[in-house]
């Protein structure tokens, strides 16, 4: 796991709105961090920490929460650094209040061997901004044929295995992978999509896609593959992370699986919680995503599943793509949107519009992902890492993609009005971002 140098000078936050999913507390309070850890937490209008040695920050009622943990971030390093480097992704994360990121293995070379895991961890240590955890490839070269060295990669520091956007079609390979992963106590993340149905599709099958003349796939393609994965989890007992569930029909399968007590967690991307297929408008490629944007009924079902706890975790699904890959006809454009800097304000949109309680929303990007990959972060408790975000919940913003920190500017939130501005981000008690 990456180590960071910790801050020398203690830092105290007073007059904060503490939001801590681990204790269920959302209310006034103060917190002090020293030597990389949280050393004191007081609820209510407690005493100020008075000492010239302590940097004191008056939060004026701003939210102080655990730093966000984003389980699904793509970078271009190694192999496609012009899209995004580990350093530019880490800077974008810090600006977005994200203190830990899990980077996907679909790089060039793929992260399918312990030496590449080691390379990423070394680079992250050198950058010294946020925690960077690699996800290992589930199969060699992400080809879906032969299992990668998942045991050795786990020992080297990968936190789960996945073939990223590529579904593992061969059920025998998937069964073998799950059986072996169970023996290693390693989680497997998998994007459910039946490739025979989704091949060549650029949108979800609907009246809208028909009118637009876009090649489309039915949402049931997600459910079909999830049904298989659930059956294999039942057979093997392995831990499965359902990657970016997006369709109401697939939520039914997930609910049945969880009802049986199977060790399954599910993520949803902030894009699918915020947008629907109509946002594609006149073929705007920033809204071309994988899985594709669904109908409004699916979006609402996803929000309800998040509130109820059926969906456990929200991810940014940060997927940088340079302009030349997006300025193409809709079918040919690269899928994906950057999302590290917009994850928190976009998530807060669901609180501002009354769709979800604040504590639950913060839980989906802090405590829940921390538990999923075994981190001690994600909580405001004494002894926990001082990975923190201070956020003005009401600050209005209009997102300008050109002003975002990421190297690529393909943001689905470009031009969107959001509320919530990150004022400060701390990693191991060090300030890694402070608003100007």
Short mmCIF file of C-alpha atoms in Angstrom, two decimals:
data_model
loop_
_atom_site.label_atom_id
_atom_site.label_comp_id
_atom_site.label_asym_id
_atom_site.label_seq_id
_atom_site.Cartn_x
_atom_site.Cartn_y
_atom_site.Cartn_z
CA UNK A 1 0.00 0.00 0.00
CA UNK A 2 1.36 3.46 -0.81
CA UNK A 3 2.89 5.35 2.10
CA UNK A 4 2.88 9.13 2.26
CA UNK A 5 4.91 11.55 4.34
CA UNK A 6 2.64 12.98 6.96
CA UNK A 7 2.12 16.60 7.86
CA UNK A 8 4.28 17.97 10.66
CA UNK A 9 1.99 20.70 11.98
CA UNK A 10 -1.34 19.75 13.59
CA UNK A 11 -4.42 21.16 11.90
CA UNK A 12 -7.77 21.85 13.59
CA UNK A 13 -11.16 22.42 12.00
CA UNK A 14 -13.71 24.33 14.08
CA UNK A 15 -17.33 25.34 13.39
CA UNK A 16 -17.67 22.49 10.90
CA UNK A 17 -20.67 20.45 9.85
CA UNK A 18 -19.27 16.99 10.48
CA UNK A 19 -20.74 14.32 8.21
CA UNK A 20 -19.56 10.87 9.31
CA UNK A 21 -21.39 7.82 7.93
CA UNK A 22 -19.50 5.44 10.27
CA UNK A 23 -21.08 6.98 13.39
CA UNK A 24 -24.21 8.24 11.64
CA UNK A 25 -23.44 11.78 12.83
CA UNK A 26 -24.38 14.83 10.76
CA UNK A 27 -24.12 17.97 12.85
CA UNK A 28 -21.88 20.69 14.26
CA UNK A 29 -18.46 19.79 15.58
CA UNK A 30 -14.69 20.13 15.46
CA UNK A 31 -11.83 17.86 14.51
CA UNK A 32 -8.06 17.85 14.93
CA UNK A 33 -5.50 15.98 12.84
CA UNK A 34 -1.87 15.42 13.75
CA UNK A 35 0.91 13.24 12.33
CA UNK A 36 -1.36 11.91 9.59
CA UNK A 37 -4.19 10.75 11.86
CA UNK A 38 -7.38 12.12 13.36
CA UNK A 39 -6.56 12.72 17.04
CA UNK A 40 -9.70 14.43 18.33
CA UNK A 41 -13.35 14.71 17.27
CA UNK A 42 -15.95 16.71 19.20
CA UNK A 43 -19.66 16.85 18.43
CA UNK A 44 -21.71 19.96 19.12
CA UNK A 45 -20.32 23.45 19.69
CA UNK A 46 -17.22 22.21 21.45
CA UNK A 47 -14.06 24.06 22.51
CA UNK A 48 -11.63 25.59 20.06
CA UNK A 49 -8.18 24.05 19.89
CA UNK A 50 -6.05 26.94 21.10
CA UNK A 51 -2.32 26.62 20.59
CA UNK A 52 0.08 28.60 18.40
CA UNK A 53 1.45 25.28 17.10
CA UNK A 54 -1.90 24.31 15.59
CA UNK A 55 -3.15 25.63 12.27
CA UNK A 56 -6.77 26.50 13.00
CA UNK A 57 -9.39 26.60 10.26
CA UNK A 58 -12.80 28.14 10.89
CA UNK A 59 -15.13 26.18 8.61
CA UNK A 60 -18.07 28.60 8.98
CA UNK A 61 -20.50 25.68 8.82
CA UNK A 62 -18.94 24.03 5.74
CA UNK A 63 -19.11 20.23 5.58
CA UNK A 64 -16.10 18.30 6.85
CA UNK A 65 -16.31 14.68 5.68
CA UNK A 66 -13.95 11.78 5.08
CA UNK A 67 -12.07 12.15 1.79
CA UNK A 68 -13.78 10.46 -1.15
CA UNK A 69 -12.65 7.00 -2.27
CA UNK A 70 -13.20 6.43 -6.00
CA UNK A 71 -13.05 2.77 -6.99
CA UNK A 72 -13.07 3.32 -10.77
CA UNK A 73 -10.59 5.71 -12.35
CA UNK A 74 -8.92 5.34 -15.72
CA UNK A 75 -5.61 6.97 -16.52
CA UNK A 76 -3.43 6.71 -19.60
CA UNK A 77 -0.30 5.70 -17.70
CA UNK A 78 1.45 3.55 -18.74
CA UNK A 79 1.09 3.77 -22.52
CA UNK A 80 -1.28 6.67 -23.28
CA UNK A 81 0.03 9.55 -21.16
CA UNK A 82 -1.41 12.30 -23.43
CA UNK A 83 -4.91 11.25 -22.19
CA UNK A 84 -4.07 11.40 -18.48
CA UNK A 85 -1.04 10.64 -16.34
CA UNK A 86 -1.12 9.32 -12.78
CA UNK A 87 0.03 12.80 -11.70
CA UNK A 88 -2.71 14.69 -13.60
CA UNK A 89 -5.32 12.23 -12.31
CA UNK A 90 -4.01 12.66 -8.75
CA UNK A 91 -4.20 16.46 -9.08
CA UNK A 92 -7.75 16.23 -10.42
CA UNK A 93 -8.67 13.91 -7.55
CA UNK A 94 -7.24 16.30 -4.93
CA UNK A 95 -9.19 19.19 -6.48
CA UNK A 96 -12.36 17.08 -6.27
CA UNK A 97 -11.95 16.06 -2.62
CA UNK A 98 -11.03 12.51 -3.66
CA UNK A 99 -8.24 11.17 -1.43
CA UNK A 100 -7.98 7.58 -2.73
CA UNK A 101 -8.35 6.31 -6.30
CA UNK A 102 -8.33 2.81 -7.74
CA UNK A 103 -6.83 2.90 -11.23
CA UNK A 104 -8.07 0.48 -13.87
CA UNK A 105 -5.82 -2.13 -15.51
CA UNK A 106 -6.66 -1.37 -19.18
CA UNK A 107 -3.40 0.47 -19.85
CA UNK A 108 -0.62 -0.38 -22.29
CA UNK A 109 0.89 -2.66 -21.08
CA UNK A 110 -2.09 -3.94 -19.13
CA UNK A 111 -1.76 -4.28 -15.37
CA UNK A 112 -1.69 -8.08 -15.61
CA UNK A 113 1.56 -8.82 -13.81
CA UNK A 114 3.05 -7.85 -10.41
CA UNK A 115 5.79 -5.70 -11.97
CA UNK A 116 3.19 -3.28 -13.45
CA UNK A 117 1.38 -3.14 -10.08
CA UNK A 118 4.72 -2.27 -8.53
CA UNK A 119 5.40 0.42 -11.17
CA UNK A 120 2.06 2.15 -10.42
CA UNK A 121 2.61 2.05 -6.65
CA UNK A 122 6.15 3.48 -7.05
CA UNK A 123 4.91 6.27 -9.34
CA UNK A 124 2.14 7.12 -6.88
CA UNK A 125 4.63 7.32 -4.00
CA UNK A 126 6.81 9.69 -6.03
CA UNK A 127 3.84 11.94 -6.89
CA UNK A 128 2.83 12.17 -3.21
CA UNK A 129 -0.65 13.60 -3.66
CA UNK A 130 -3.49 11.12 -3.11
CA UNK A 131 -3.50 7.39 -2.39
CA UNK A 132 -3.38 5.40 -5.63
CA UNK A 133 -4.35 1.72 -5.58
CA UNK A 134 -4.07 -0.43 -8.71
CA UNK A 135 -6.77 -2.86 -9.82
CA UNK A 136 -5.19 -5.88 -11.49
CA UNK A 137 -6.33 -7.43 -14.76
CA UNK A 138 -8.49 -10.51 -14.25
CA UNK A 139 -7.21 -12.15 -17.46
CA UNK A 140 -3.91 -11.91 -19.33
CA UNK A 141 -3.91 -8.91 -21.65
CA UNK A 142 -7.61 -8.39 -20.71
CA UNK A 143 -8.32 -10.94 -23.45
CA UNK A 144 -10.81 -12.98 -21.40
CA UNK A 145 -9.00 -16.25 -22.14
CA UNK A 146 -6.39 -17.12 -19.48
CA UNK A 147 -6.37 -15.96 -15.88
CA UNK A 148 -3.72 -13.37 -15.02
CA UNK A 149 -1.28 -13.78 -12.07
CA UNK A 150 -3.94 -12.56 -9.66
CA UNK A 151 -2.39 -14.07 -6.52
CA UNK A 152 1.00 -12.44 -7.12
CA UNK A 153 -0.64 -9.13 -8.07
CA UNK A 154 -2.69 -9.24 -4.86
CA UNK A 155 0.53 -9.73 -2.86
CA UNK A 156 2.09 -6.81 -4.78
CA UNK A 157 -0.77 -4.51 -3.76
CA UNK A 158 -3.69 -4.70 -6.21
CA UNK A 159 -7.01 -4.24 -4.38
CA UNK A 160 -9.32 -6.15 -6.74
CA UNK A 161 -9.21 -7.69 -10.22
CA UNK A 162 -11.24 -6.72 -13.26
CA UNK A 163 -11.08 -6.63 -17.04
CA UNK A 164 -12.42 -3.04 -16.86
CA UNK A 165 -14.83 -2.39 -19.76
CA UNK A 166 -14.47 -5.85 -21.28
CA UNK A 167 -16.93 -8.51 -20.14
CA UNK A 168 -15.47 -11.96 -19.49
CA UNK A 169 -17.62 -13.93 -21.90
CA UNK A 170 -16.29 -17.44 -21.35
CA UNK A 171 -18.19 -18.81 -18.34
CA UNK A 172 -15.52 -21.44 -17.64
CA UNK A 173 -12.86 -18.72 -17.39
CA UNK A 174 -15.16 -16.66 -15.13
CA UNK A 175 -15.85 -19.66 -12.89
CA UNK A 176 -12.14 -20.46 -12.59
CA UNK A 177 -11.35 -16.82 -11.84
CA UNK A 178 -14.02 -16.59 -9.11
CA UNK A 179 -12.90 -19.90 -7.53
CA UNK A 180 -9.26 -18.83 -7.43
CA UNK A 181 -10.11 -15.29 -6.23
CA UNK A 182 -12.15 -16.77 -3.38
CA UNK A 183 -9.09 -18.71 -2.21
CA UNK A 184 -7.11 -15.44 -2.23
CA UNK A 185 -9.93 -13.49 -0.54
CA UNK A 186 -9.78 -11.15 -3.54
CA UNK A 187 -12.79 -9.34 -4.97
CA UNK A 188 -13.59 -9.62 -8.68
CA UNK A 189 -15.23 -6.62 -10.38
CA UNK A 190 -17.17 -7.31 -13.57
CA UNK A 191 -19.20 -5.15 -15.94
CA UNK A 192 -22.34 -7.12 -16.82
CA UNK A 193 -23.07 -6.88 -20.55
CA UNK A 194 -23.97 -9.68 -22.95
CA UNK A 195 -21.54 -8.93 -25.82
CA UNK A 196 -23.66 -10.71 -28.42
CA UNK A 197 -26.43 -8.18 -27.75
CA UNK A 198 -24.26 -5.09 -27.16
CA UNK A 199 -21.83 -5.51 -30.07
CA UNK A 200 -21.72 -2.31 -32.13
CA UNK A 201 -24.27 -0.52 -29.96
CA UNK A 202 -23.84 3.16 -29.09
CA UNK A 203 -27.06 3.71 -27.12
CA UNK A 204 -29.74 1.92 -25.12
CA UNK A 205 -32.58 0.46 -27.19
CA UNK A 206 -35.56 2.83 -27.03
CA UNK A 207 -37.88 5.01 -29.03
CA UNK A 208 -35.35 7.84 -28.67
CA UNK A 209 -32.45 5.76 -30.06
CA UNK A 210 -34.72 4.67 -32.91
CA UNK A 211 -35.56 8.28 -33.79
CA UNK A 212 -31.86 9.19 -33.63
CA UNK A 213 -30.93 6.26 -35.86
CA UNK A 214 -28.33 5.06 -33.35
CA UNK A 215 -27.29 1.40 -33.18
CA UNK A 216 -28.67 0.28 -29.83
CA UNK A 217 -28.72 -2.67 -27.42
CA UNK A 218 -31.54 -3.64 -25.04
CA UNK A 219 -31.01 -2.97 -21.32
CA UNK A 220 -31.70 -6.66 -20.70
CA UNK A 221 -28.15 -7.36 -22.00
CA UNK A 222 -27.00 -6.14 -18.57
CA UNK A 223 -29.44 -8.39 -16.72
CA UNK A 224 -28.58 -11.52 -18.75
CA UNK A 225 -24.87 -11.30 -17.89
CA UNK A 226 -25.60 -10.41 -14.26
CA UNK A 227 -27.82 -13.52 -13.94
CA UNK A 228 -24.85 -15.65 -15.06
CA UNK A 229 -22.45 -13.89 -12.69
CA UNK A 230 -24.83 -14.34 -9.75
CA UNK A 231 -25.14 -18.08 -10.53
CA UNK A 232 -21.34 -18.41 -10.58
CA UNK A 233 -21.01 -16.51 -7.27
CA UNK A 234 -23.53 -18.94 -5.80
CA UNK A 235 -21.39 -21.82 -7.08
CA UNK A 236 -18.01 -20.46 -5.93
CA UNK A 237 -18.76 -18.23 -2.92
CA UNK A 238 -16.46 -15.51 -4.33
CA UNK A 239 -16.87 -11.78 -3.69
CA UNK A 240 -18.24 -9.94 -6.72
CA UNK A 241 -18.36 -6.20 -7.37
CA UNK A 242 -21.00 -5.47 -10.01
CA UNK A 243 -19.37 -2.68 -12.03
CA UNK A 244 -21.66 0.25 -12.89
CA UNK A 245 -25.12 -1.25 -12.77
CA UNK A 246 -27.42 0.99 -14.80
CA UNK A 247 -30.67 -0.77 -15.76
CA UNK A 248 -33.82 -1.25 -13.66
CA UNK A 249 -34.18 -4.87 -14.85
CA UNK A 250 -30.66 -5.68 -13.60
CA UNK A 251 -31.54 -4.18 -10.20
CA UNK A 252 -34.20 -6.90 -9.84
CA UNK A 253 -31.50 -9.57 -10.29
CA UNK A 254 -29.23 -7.76 -7.81
CA UNK A 255 -32.03 -7.59 -5.21
CA UNK A 256 -32.69 -11.33 -5.55
CA UNK A 257 -28.97 -12.13 -5.18
CA UNK A 258 -28.57 -9.92 -2.11
CA UNK A 259 -31.77 -11.42 -0.67
CA UNK A 260 -29.98 -14.79 -0.72
CA UNK A 261 -27.10 -13.28 1.24
CA UNK A 262 -24.54 -13.67 -1.57
CA UNK A 263 -21.28 -11.68 -1.18
CA UNK A 264 -22.13 -9.15 -3.88
CA UNK A 265 -21.63 -5.37 -3.91
CA UNK A 266 -22.70 -3.03 -6.71
CA UNK A 267 -21.46 0.34 -7.94
CA UNK A 268 -23.30 2.94 -9.98
CA UNK A 269 -21.59 5.76 -11.83
CA UNK A 270 -22.50 9.33 -10.99
CA UNK A 271 -23.28 9.76 -14.72
CA UNK A 272 -26.10 7.19 -14.64
CA UNK A 273 -27.50 8.73 -11.44
CA UNK A 274 -27.54 12.21 -13.00
CA UNK A 275 -28.25 11.89 -16.74
CA UNK A 276 -30.61 9.96 -18.98
CA UNK A 277 -30.54 9.10 -22.69
CA UNK A 278 -32.18 12.41 -23.67
CA UNK A 279 -29.03 14.24 -22.52
CA UNK A 280 -27.37 12.93 -25.71
CA UNK A 281 -29.43 15.66 -27.41
CA UNK A 282 -28.12 16.31 -30.91
CA UNK A 283 -25.44 13.56 -30.85
CA UNK A 284 -23.28 15.13 -28.13
CA UNK A 285 -20.41 12.68 -27.71
CA UNK A 286 -19.50 13.79 -24.15
CA UNK A 287 -22.64 11.86 -23.20
CA UNK A 288 -21.59 8.69 -25.03
CA UNK A 289 -20.84 6.34 -22.16
CA UNK A 290 -20.39 2.65 -21.38
CA UNK A 291 -22.84 1.38 -20.23
CA UNK A 292 -24.97 3.78 -22.32
CA UNK A 293 -27.25 6.30 -20.66
CA UNK A 294 -30.64 4.72 -19.95
CA UNK A 295 -34.21 6.01 -19.81
CA UNK A 296 -35.45 8.28 -17.00
CA UNK A 297 -37.27 5.35 -15.34
CA UNK A 298 -33.95 3.51 -15.06
CA UNK A 299 -32.24 6.59 -13.62
CA UNK A 300 -34.93 7.01 -10.97
CA UNK A 301 -34.81 3.30 -10.10
CA UNK A 302 -31.03 3.61 -9.69
CA UNK A 303 -31.38 6.59 -7.32
CA UNK A 304 -33.95 4.66 -5.25
CA UNK A 305 -31.61 1.63 -5.17
CA UNK A 306 -28.81 3.88 -3.91
CA UNK A 307 -30.98 5.32 -1.12
CA UNK A 308 -32.21 1.86 -0.04
CA UNK A 309 -28.67 0.43 0.01
CA UNK A 310 -29.28 -2.03 -2.83
CA UNK A 311 -26.56 -0.16 -4.74
CA UNK A 312 -23.62 0.22 -2.37
CA UNK A 313 -21.07 2.54 -3.94
CA UNK A 314 -20.90 5.51 -6.33
CA UNK A 315 -17.93 5.88 -8.69
CA UNK A 316 -16.87 8.72 -10.97
CA UNK A 317 -16.09 6.25 -13.80
CA UNK A 318 -13.40 8.80 -14.75
CA UNK A 319 -12.51 7.99 -18.37
CA UNK A 320 -10.34 10.58 -20.10
CA UNK A 321 -10.48 10.86 -23.88
CA UNK A 322 -8.67 13.53 -25.92
CA UNK A 323 -10.65 15.83 -28.23
CA UNK A 324 -9.70 13.89 -31.38
CA UNK A 325 -11.36 10.76 -29.91
CA UNK A 326 -14.58 12.63 -29.10
CA UNK A 327 -14.91 14.88 -32.19
CA UNK A 328 -16.25 12.03 -34.28
CA UNK A 329 -19.69 10.77 -35.36
CA UNK A 330 -21.54 9.49 -32.27
CA UNK A 331 -21.13 5.80 -33.15
CA UNK A 332 -17.38 6.16 -33.68
CA UNK A 333 -16.54 8.44 -30.73
CA UNK A 334 -14.70 7.00 -27.72
CA UNK A 335 -17.04 6.37 -24.79
CA UNK A 336 -16.56 7.91 -21.36
CA UNK A 337 -16.45 11.10 -19.34
CA UNK A 338 -13.93 12.52 -16.90
CA UNK A 339 -15.42 12.80 -13.44
CA UNK A 340 -12.97 13.16 -10.54
CA UNK A 341 -13.60 16.89 -10.02
CA UNK A 342 -17.37 16.75 -10.51
CA UNK A 343 -18.14 13.60 -8.46
CA UNK A 344 -18.86 15.39 -5.17
CA UNK A 345 -20.94 18.36 -6.45
CA UNK A 346 -22.88 16.06 -8.80
CA UNK A 347 -23.59 13.67 -5.91
CA UNK A 348 -24.71 16.61 -3.76
CA UNK A 349 -27.25 17.40 -6.50
CA UNK A 350 -29.23 14.37 -5.31
CA UNK A 351 -29.33 15.89 -1.80
CA UNK A 352 -30.16 19.39 -3.00
CA UNK A 353 -33.14 18.11 -5.01
CA UNK A 354 -34.40 15.99 -2.11
CA UNK A 355 -33.73 12.59 -3.73
CA UNK A 356 -31.36 11.27 -1.06
CA UNK A 357 -30.14 12.05 2.48
CA UNK A 358 -26.68 13.59 2.78
CA UNK A 359 -25.28 10.93 5.15
CA UNK A 360 -26.23 8.13 2.76
CA UNK A 361 -24.73 9.90 -0.24
CA UNK A 362 -21.44 10.54 1.58
CA UNK A 363 -21.41 6.90 2.75
CA UNK A 364 -21.46 5.68 -0.89
CA UNK A 365 -18.19 7.48 -1.67
CA UNK A 366 -16.36 7.06 1.68
CA UNK A 367 -17.19 4.29 4.14
CA UNK A 368 -18.73 1.84 1.64
CA UNK A 369 -15.80 1.82 -0.83
CA UNK A 370 -13.31 1.77 2.10
CA UNK A 371 -14.95 -1.39 3.47
CA UNK A 372 -15.09 -2.95 0.00
CA UNK A 373 -11.30 -2.84 -0.46
CA UNK A 374 -10.28 -3.04 3.19
CA UNK A 375 -9.12 0.52 3.92
CA UNK A 376 -9.20 2.07 7.40
CA UNK A 377 -10.14 5.45 5.85
CA UNK A 378 -13.68 6.68 5.14
CA UNK A 379 -14.55 7.66 8.72
CA UNK A 380 -14.16 10.61 11.10
CA UNK A 381 -12.91 8.70 14.13
CA UNK A 382 -9.87 8.99 16.35
CA UNK A 383 -7.02 6.95 14.92
CA UNK A 384 -8.37 6.95 11.37
CA UNK A 385 -6.20 8.41 8.59
CA UNK A 386 -6.59 12.19 8.27
CA UNK A 387 -7.96 11.94 4.72
CA UNK A 388 -10.53 14.73 4.70
CA UNK A 389 -12.56 17.02 2.46
CA UNK A 390 -13.92 20.43 3.43
CA UNK A 391 -16.78 21.45 1.15
CA UNK A 392 -19.09 24.47 0.89
CA UNK A 393 -22.34 22.60 0.27
CA UNK A 394 -24.26 25.55 -1.17
CA UNK A 395 -21.65 27.21 -3.40
CA UNK A 396 -23.11 27.55 -6.92
CA UNK A 397 -20.92 26.45 -9.84
CA UNK A 398 -21.23 26.24 -13.56
CA UNK A 399 -18.88 23.49 -14.74
CA UNK A 400 -16.51 24.62 -17.47
CA UNK A 401 -14.71 21.55 -18.81
CA UNK A 402 -11.86 23.70 -20.14
CA UNK A 403 -11.07 24.81 -16.56
CA UNK A 404 -10.88 21.31 -15.07
CA UNK A 405 -7.51 19.92 -13.96
CA UNK A 406 -7.63 16.68 -15.98
CA UNK A 407 -5.51 16.54 -19.14
CA UNK A 408 -8.58 15.48 -21.14
CA UNK A 409 -11.63 17.78 -21.05
CA UNK A 410 -14.42 15.34 -21.97
CA UNK A 411 -16.81 16.13 -19.11
CA UNK A 412 -20.48 15.13 -19.33
CA UNK A 413 -21.04 17.90 -16.75
CA UNK A 414 -19.75 20.65 -19.06
CA UNK A 415 -22.11 23.61 -18.75
CA UNK A 416 -24.07 21.99 -15.91
CA UNK A 417 -25.10 24.09 -12.91
CA UNK A 418 -24.09 22.34 -9.68
CA UNK A 419 -23.81 23.27 -6.02
CA UNK A 420 -20.85 22.36 -3.85
CA UNK A 421 -17.26 23.57 -3.94
CA UNK A 422 -14.26 21.79 -2.43
CA UNK A 423 -12.40 24.24 -0.17
CA UNK A 424 -9.64 21.92 1.05
CA UNK A 425 -8.47 18.33 0.68
CA UNK A 426 -6.15 16.57 3.14
CA UNK A 427 -4.31 13.29 2.66
CA UNK A 428 -2.56 11.87 5.74
CA UNK A 429 -3.02 15.29 7.37
CA UNK A 430 -1.23 17.11 4.52
CA UNK A 431 -3.11 19.78 2.58
CA UNK A 432 -3.00 18.53 -1.03
CA UNK A 433 -5.55 21.04 -2.35
CA UNK A 434 -6.75 24.42 -1.13
CA UNK A 435 -9.17 26.60 -3.05
CA UNK A 436 -7.65 29.92 -4.11
#
